[in-house]
């Protein structure tokens, strides 16, 4: 019979330990460096100091005389702080492997975890996967972060930055975890896994370039092909997070309005890109309006989710996303990725003092209200009409002026 220490009683005396050894509980904490959150104090800067103590002392004959003592010391001041800090890695899947997986657990909000007991040595593994999504290292292989193979020891892992594959995967995970399991600000979820459905496959490509959402591959071939290709390899951490949100927003748009989204993709990308005129034909206004609806919505979700993460979750009220929430971008540079959605939400008219920026006298809509009006919107004009018809807003008379910035 097994005893508490994992051995069995030997009638002849002594213990013969089982091959797997005694039980122990794997635990630890996972943190990742976020260059946008707070500041980390710098290491102390120390200099050598030299002082003299002139206190008197007694000679051997009892005479009190001056006997200076030279003292070498050290004086330290805090070094310059580094922008950023370590944050808890929420919702990561930690596995314990002994040739195969024997335990599985997800981390808490602060990155801590503990599993059920195991025997003998086991390796800590973070597998960048949850039930609804899986992050790939490139196109094929499951992304993982390997920890130590130990016995009766916790794992405290700090994923440092900037840069590196593990940090890249961690922020892709944090964005996907937020969209699938966290606060979506009232919007629709991306496609869920389940009977007759497919897990969302995300290819983290570790290259720079334009990321993409291509759902049709998985529907027409096999479920193993990635639907999202993330390429924001050298971008700041918050933009890697935002880009992942952007592509998932496309997936959620398709989940919310399957027919309408497929029509936008066909007219905005598929049809014009197989014609002789090419994808960038400036005379194809239908191509422009379809793509503008899709990309404006995804950029709006990207911005609002990222602002909410840092302003509310991390209590950074002065945080702004890329290019001051894209408010510093001129109208001519917003052919498809416009600020119209953000402009309907915020109370900032970025054209004041800047004639090249969009005129924005609309405010007060919510992200959920804009999504409601996105349903069935096949053109730029239709989205504006839906917003005006679906909701009561004191600034709705200015919607046409706002949308005309890009008409």
Coordinates of N, CA, C and O in Angstrom, one line a residue, residues 157-260:
X157 N 8.1 32.9 -14.0 CA 8.7 33.3 -15.3 C 8.3 34.7 -15.6 O 7.1 35.1 -15.6
X158 N 9.3 35.5 -15.9 CA 9.1 36.9 -16.3 C 9.5 37.0 -17.8 O 10.7 36.8 -18.2
X159 N 8.5 37.2 -18.7 CA 8.8 37.4 -20.1 C 9.1 38.8 -20.4 O 8.3 39.7 -20.3
X160 N 10.4 39.0 -20.6 CA 10.9 40.4 -20.7 C 10.8 40.9 -22.1 O 10.5 40.2 -23.1
X161 N 11.0 42.2 -22.3 CA 11.0 42.8 -23.6 C 11.9 44.0 -23.7 O 12.7 44.2 -22.7
X162 N 11.9 44.8 -24.7 CA 11.0 44.6 -25.8 C 11.4 43.6 -26.8 O 12.6 43.3 -27.0
X163 N 10.5 43.0 -27.5 CA 10.8 42.0 -28.6 C 10.8 40.6 -28.0 O 10.8 40.4 -26.8
X164 N 11.0 39.7 -28.9 CA 11.1 38.3 -28.6 C 9.8 37.5 -28.9 O 8.7 38.1 -28.8
X165 N 10.0 36.3 -29.2 CA 8.9 35.4 -29.6 C 7.9 35.2 -28.5 O 6.6 35.3 -28.7
X166 N 8.3 35.0 -27.2 CA 7.4 34.7 -26.2 C 6.5 35.9 -25.8 O 5.3 35.8 -25.6
X167 N 7.1 37.1 -25.9 CA 6.3 38.4 -25.6 C 5.3 38.6 -26.8 O 4.2 39.0 -26.5
X168 N 5.7 38.3 -28.0 CA 4.9 38.4 -29.2 C 3.6 37.5 -29.0 O 2.5 37.9 -29.2
X169 N 3.9 36.2 -28.6 CA 2.8 35.3 -28.4 C 1.9 35.7 -27.3 O 0.7 35.5 -27.3
X170 N 2.6 36.2 -26.2 CA 1.8 36.6 -25.0 C 0.8 37.6 -25.3 O -0.3 37.6 -24.8
X171 N 1.2 38.7 -26.1 CA 0.2 39.7 -26.3 C -0.8 39.4 -27.4 O -1.9 39.9 -27.3
X172 N -0.5 38.5 -28.3 CA -1.5 37.9 -29.2 C -2.5 37.1 -28.3 O -3.7 37.2 -28.5
X173 N -2.0 36.4 -27.3 CA -2.9 35.7 -26.4 C -3.8 36.6 -25.6 O -5.0 36.4 -25.5
X174 N -3.2 37.7 -25.0 CA -3.9 38.6 -24.2 C -5.1 39.2 -25.0 O -6.2 39.4 -24.4
X175 N -4.8 39.6 -26.2 CA -5.9 40.2 -27.0 C -7.0 39.2 -27.4 O -8.2 39.5 -27.2
X176 N -6.6 38.0 -27.8 CA -7.6 36.9 -28.1 C -8.3 36.5 -26.9 O -9.6 36.3 -26.9
X177 N -7.7 36.4 -25.7 CA -8.4 36.1 -24.5 C -9.4 37.1 -24.1 O -10.5 36.8 -23.7
X178 N -9.0 38.4 -24.3 CA -10.0 39.5 -24.0 C -11.2 39.4 -24.9 O -12.4 39.5 -24.5
X179 N -11.0 39.1 -26.2 CA -12.1 39.1 -27.1 C -13.0 37.9 -26.9 O -14.2 38.0 -27.1
X180 N -12.4 36.8 -26.5 CA -13.2 35.6 -26.3 C -13.8 35.4 -24.9 O -14.9 34.9 -24.7
X181 N -13.0 35.8 -23.9 CA -13.4 35.5 -22.5 C -13.6 36.8 -21.7 O -14.0 36.6 -20.5
X182 N -13.2 37.9 -22.2 CA -13.3 39.1 -21.4 C -14.4 40.1 -21.8 O -15.4 39.7 -22.4
X183 N -14.2 41.4 -21.4 CA -15.2 42.4 -21.7 C -15.1 42.9 -23.1 O -14.1 43.5 -23.5
X184 N -16.1 42.6 -23.9 CA -16.1 43.0 -25.3 C -16.8 44.4 -25.6 O -17.2 44.7 -26.7
X185 N -17.0 45.1 -24.5 CA -17.7 46.4 -24.6 C -19.1 46.3 -25.3 O -19.5 47.2 -26.0
X186 N -19.7 45.2 -25.0 CA -21.1 45.0 -25.6 C -21.2 44.4 -27.0 O -22.3 44.2 -27.5
X187 N -20.0 44.2 -27.6 CA -20.1 43.7 -29.0 C -20.1 42.2 -29.1 O -19.9 41.5 -28.1
X188 N -20.3 41.7 -30.3 CA -20.5 40.3 -30.6 C -19.1 39.6 -30.5 O -18.1 40.2 -30.9
X189 N -19.1 38.3 -30.1 CA -17.9 37.5 -30.0 C -17.5 37.0 -31.4 O -18.3 36.9 -32.3
X190 N -16.2 36.7 -31.6 CA -15.8 36.0 -32.8 C -16.4 34.6 -32.9 O -17.0 34.2 -31.9
X191 N -16.2 33.9 -34.0 CA -16.7 32.5 -34.0 C -16.2 31.7 -32.9 O -15.0 31.7 -32.6
X192 N -17.1 30.9 -32.3 CA -16.8 30.0 -31.2 C -16.5 28.6 -31.6 O -17.1 28.1 -32.6
X193 N -15.7 27.9 -30.9 CA -15.5 26.5 -31.1 C -16.7 25.7 -30.6 O -17.4 26.2 -29.7
X194 N -16.8 24.5 -31.1 CA -17.9 23.6 -30.6 C -18.3 22.6 -31.6 O -17.6 22.4 -32.6
X195 N -19.3 21.7 -31.3 CA -19.7 20.7 -32.2 C -20.0 21.3 -33.6 O -20.8 22.2 -33.7
X196 N -19.4 20.7 -34.6 CA -19.6 21.2 -36.0 C -19.0 22.5 -36.3 O -19.2 23.1 -37.4
X197 N -18.2 23.1 -35.4 CA -17.5 24.3 -35.6 C -16.0 24.1 -35.5 O -15.5 23.0 -35.3
X198 N -15.3 25.2 -35.7 CA -13.8 25.1 -35.8 C -13.2 26.1 -34.8 O -13.7 27.2 -34.6
X199 N -12.1 25.7 -34.2 CA -11.3 26.5 -33.4 C -10.6 27.6 -34.2 O -10.2 27.3 -35.4
X200 N -10.6 28.8 -33.7 CA -9.9 29.9 -34.5 C -8.4 29.7 -34.4 O -7.8 29.7 -33.4
X201 N -7.8 29.5 -35.6 CA -6.4 29.3 -35.8 C -5.7 30.7 -36.1 O -6.1 31.3 -37.1
X202 N -4.7 31.1 -35.3 CA -4.0 32.4 -35.5 C -2.6 32.1 -35.8 O -1.9 31.5 -34.9
X203 N -2.1 32.5 -36.9 CA -0.7 32.3 -37.3 C 0.1 33.5 -36.9 O -0.1 34.6 -37.5
X204 N 0.9 33.4 -35.9 CA 1.8 34.5 -35.5 C 3.1 34.4 -36.3 O 4.0 33.5 -36.1
X205 N 3.2 35.2 -37.3 CA 4.2 35.0 -38.4 C 5.6 35.5 -38.1 O 6.6 35.2 -38.8
X206 N 5.8 36.4 -37.1 CA 7.1 36.9 -36.7 C 7.7 37.7 -37.9 O 9.0 37.6 -38.1
X207 N 6.9 38.4 -38.7 CA 7.4 39.2 -39.7 C 6.6 40.5 -39.7 O 5.5 40.5 -39.2
X208 N 7.2 41.5 -40.3 CA 6.4 42.8 -40.5 C 5.5 42.7 -41.7 O 5.8 42.0 -42.7
X209 N 4.5 43.5 -41.8 CA 3.6 43.5 -42.9 C 2.2 43.7 -42.5 O 1.8 43.9 -41.3
X210 N 1.3 43.5 -43.5 CA -0.2 43.7 -43.2 C -0.8 42.4 -42.7 O -0.7 41.3 -43.3
X211 N -1.4 42.4 -41.5 CA -2.0 41.3 -41.0 C -3.4 41.1 -41.7 O -3.9 42.0 -42.4
X212 N -3.9 39.9 -41.6 CA -5.1 39.6 -42.4 C -6.0 38.6 -41.7 O -5.6 37.8 -40.9
X213 N -7.3 38.6 -42.1 CA -8.3 37.7 -41.7 C -8.9 37.0 -42.9 O -9.5 37.7 -43.8
X214 N -8.7 35.7 -43.1 CA -9.1 35.0 -44.3 C -9.9 33.8 -43.9 O -9.3 32.7 -43.8
X215 N -11.2 33.9 -43.6 CA -11.9 32.8 -43.0 C -12.2 31.7 -44.0 O -12.5 30.6 -43.7
X216 N -12.2 32.1 -45.3 CA -12.7 31.1 -46.3 C -11.8 29.9 -46.5 O -12.2 28.9 -46.9
X217 N -10.5 30.1 -46.2 CA -9.6 28.9 -46.3 C -10.0 27.8 -45.4 O -10.1 26.6 -45.9
X218 N -10.4 28.0 -44.2 CA -10.7 26.9 -43.3 C -12.1 26.3 -43.7 O -12.3 25.1 -43.5
X219 N -12.9 27.1 -44.3 CA -14.2 26.6 -44.7 C -14.1 25.7 -45.9 O -14.9 24.7 -46.1
X220 N -13.2 26.0 -46.8 CA -13.1 25.3 -48.1 C -12.1 24.2 -48.0 O -12.1 23.3 -48.9
X221 N -11.2 24.2 -47.1 CA -10.2 23.1 -47.0 C -10.3 22.3 -45.7 O -11.2 21.5 -45.6
X222 N -9.4 22.6 -44.8 CA -9.4 21.8 -43.6 C -9.3 22.8 -42.4 O -8.9 24.0 -42.6
X223 N -9.7 22.3 -41.2 CA -9.7 23.2 -40.1 C -8.4 23.6 -39.6 O -8.3 24.5 -38.7
X224 N -7.3 23.0 -40.1 CA -6.0 23.3 -39.5 C -5.4 24.5 -40.1 O -4.4 25.1 -39.6
X225 N -5.9 25.1 -41.2 CA -5.4 26.3 -41.8 C -5.8 27.5 -41.1 O -6.9 27.7 -40.7
X226 N -4.8 28.4 -40.8 CA -5.0 29.6 -40.0 C -6.0 30.5 -40.7 O -5.9 30.8 -41.9
X227 N -6.9 31.1 -39.9 CA -7.8 32.1 -40.5 C -7.3 33.5 -40.3 O -7.7 34.4 -41.0
X228 N -6.4 33.7 -39.3 CA -5.8 35.0 -39.0 C -4.3 34.9 -39.1 O -3.7 34.0 -38.6
X229 N -3.7 35.8 -39.9 CA -2.3 35.9 -40.0 C -1.8 37.2 -39.3 O -2.1 38.3 -39.8
X230 N -1.1 37.1 -38.2 CA -0.6 38.2 -37.4 C 0.8 38.5 -37.8 O 1.7 37.6 -37.7
X231 N 1.1 39.7 -38.3 CA 2.5 40.0 -38.7 C 3.1 41.3 -38.1 O 4.1 41.7 -38.5
X232 N 2.5 41.8 -37.0 CA 3.0 43.0 -36.4 C 4.2 42.7 -35.5 O 4.2 43.0 -34.3
X233 N 5.3 42.2 -36.1 CA 6.4 41.6 -35.3 C 7.2 42.7 -34.6 O 7.6 42.6 -33.5
X234 N 7.5 43.8 -35.3 CA 8.4 44.8 -34.7 C 7.6 46.0 -34.2 O 8.2 47.0 -33.9
X235 N 6.3 45.9 -34.1 CA 5.5 47.0 -33.6 C 5.6 47.1 -32.0 O 5.9 46.1 -31.4
X236 N 5.2 48.3 -31.5 CA 5.1 48.4 -30.0 C 4.1 47.4 -29.5 O 3.2 47.0 -30.2
X237 N 4.2 47.1 -28.2 CA 3.4 46.1 -27.6 C 1.9 46.4 -27.7 O 1.1 45.5 -28.1
X238 N 1.5 47.6 -27.5 CA 0.1 47.9 -27.6 C -0.4 47.8 -29.0 O -1.6 47.5 -29.2
X239 N 0.4 48.0 -30.0 CA 0.0 47.9 -31.4 C -0.1 46.4 -31.8 O -0.9 46.0 -32.7
X240 N 0.7 45.5 -31.2 CA 0.6 44.1 -31.5 C -0.8 43.7 -30.9 O -1.5 42.9 -31.5
X241 N -1.1 44.1 -29.7 CA -2.4 43.8 -29.0 C -3.5 44.4 -29.9 O -4.5 43.7 -30.2
X242 N -3.4 45.6 -30.3 CA -4.5 46.3 -31.1 C -4.6 45.6 -32.5 O -5.8 45.4 -32.9
X243 N -3.6 45.2 -33.1 CA -3.7 44.5 -34.4 C -4.4 43.2 -34.3 O -5.2 42.8 -35.1
X244 N -4.1 42.4 -33.2 CA -4.8 41.2 -33.0 C -6.3 41.4 -32.8 O -7.1 40.7 -33.3
X245 N -6.6 42.5 -32.0 CA -8.0 42.8 -31.8 C -8.7 43.2 -33.2 O -9.8 42.8 -33.5
X246 N -7.9 43.9 -34.0 CA -8.4 44.3 -35.3 C -8.9 43.1 -36.2 O -10.0 43.1 -36.8
X247 N -8.0 42.1 -36.2 CA -8.3 41.0 -37.1 C -9.5 40.2 -36.5 O -10.3 39.6 -37.2
X248 N -9.5 40.1 -35.2 CA -10.6 39.4 -34.5 C -11.9 40.1 -34.7 O -13.0 39.5 -34.7
X249 N -11.8 41.5 -34.8 CA -13.0 42.3 -35.1 C -13.6 41.9 -36.5 O -14.9 41.9 -36.6
X250 N -12.8 41.7 -37.4 CA -13.3 41.2 -38.7 C -14.0 39.9 -38.6 O -15.1 39.7 -39.1
X251 N -13.4 38.9 -37.8 CA -14.1 37.6 -37.6 C -15.4 37.8 -36.8 O -16.4 37.1 -37.2
X252 N -15.5 38.7 -35.9 CA -16.7 39.0 -35.2 C -17.7 39.6 -36.1 O -18.9 39.3 -36.0
X253 N -17.3 40.5 -37.0 CA -18.2 41.1 -37.9 C -18.9 40.1 -38.8 O -20.1 40.1 -39.0
X254 N -18.0 39.1 -39.3 CA -18.6 38.0 -40.1 C -19.5 37.1 -39.3 O -20.6 36.7 -39.8
X255 N -19.2 36.9 -38.0 CA -20.1 36.1 -37.2 C -21.4 36.8 -36.9 O -22.5 36.2 -36.8
X256 N -21.4 38.2 -36.8 CA -22.6 39.0 -36.6 C -23.5 39.1 -37.8 O -24.7 39.0 -37.7
X257 N -22.8 39.3 -39.0 CA -23.6 39.5 -40.2 C -22.9 38.8 -41.3 O -22.2 39.3 -42.1
X258 N -23.2 37.5 -41.4 CA -22.5 36.6 -42.3 C -22.7 37.0 -43.7 O -21.7 37.1 -44.5
X259 N -23.9 37.2 -44.1 CA -24.2 37.6 -45.5 C -23.6 38.9 -45.9 O -22.9 39.1 -46.9
X260 N -23.8 39.9 -45.0 CA -23.3 41.2 -45.3 C -21.8 41.3 -45.3 O -21.2 42.0 -46.2

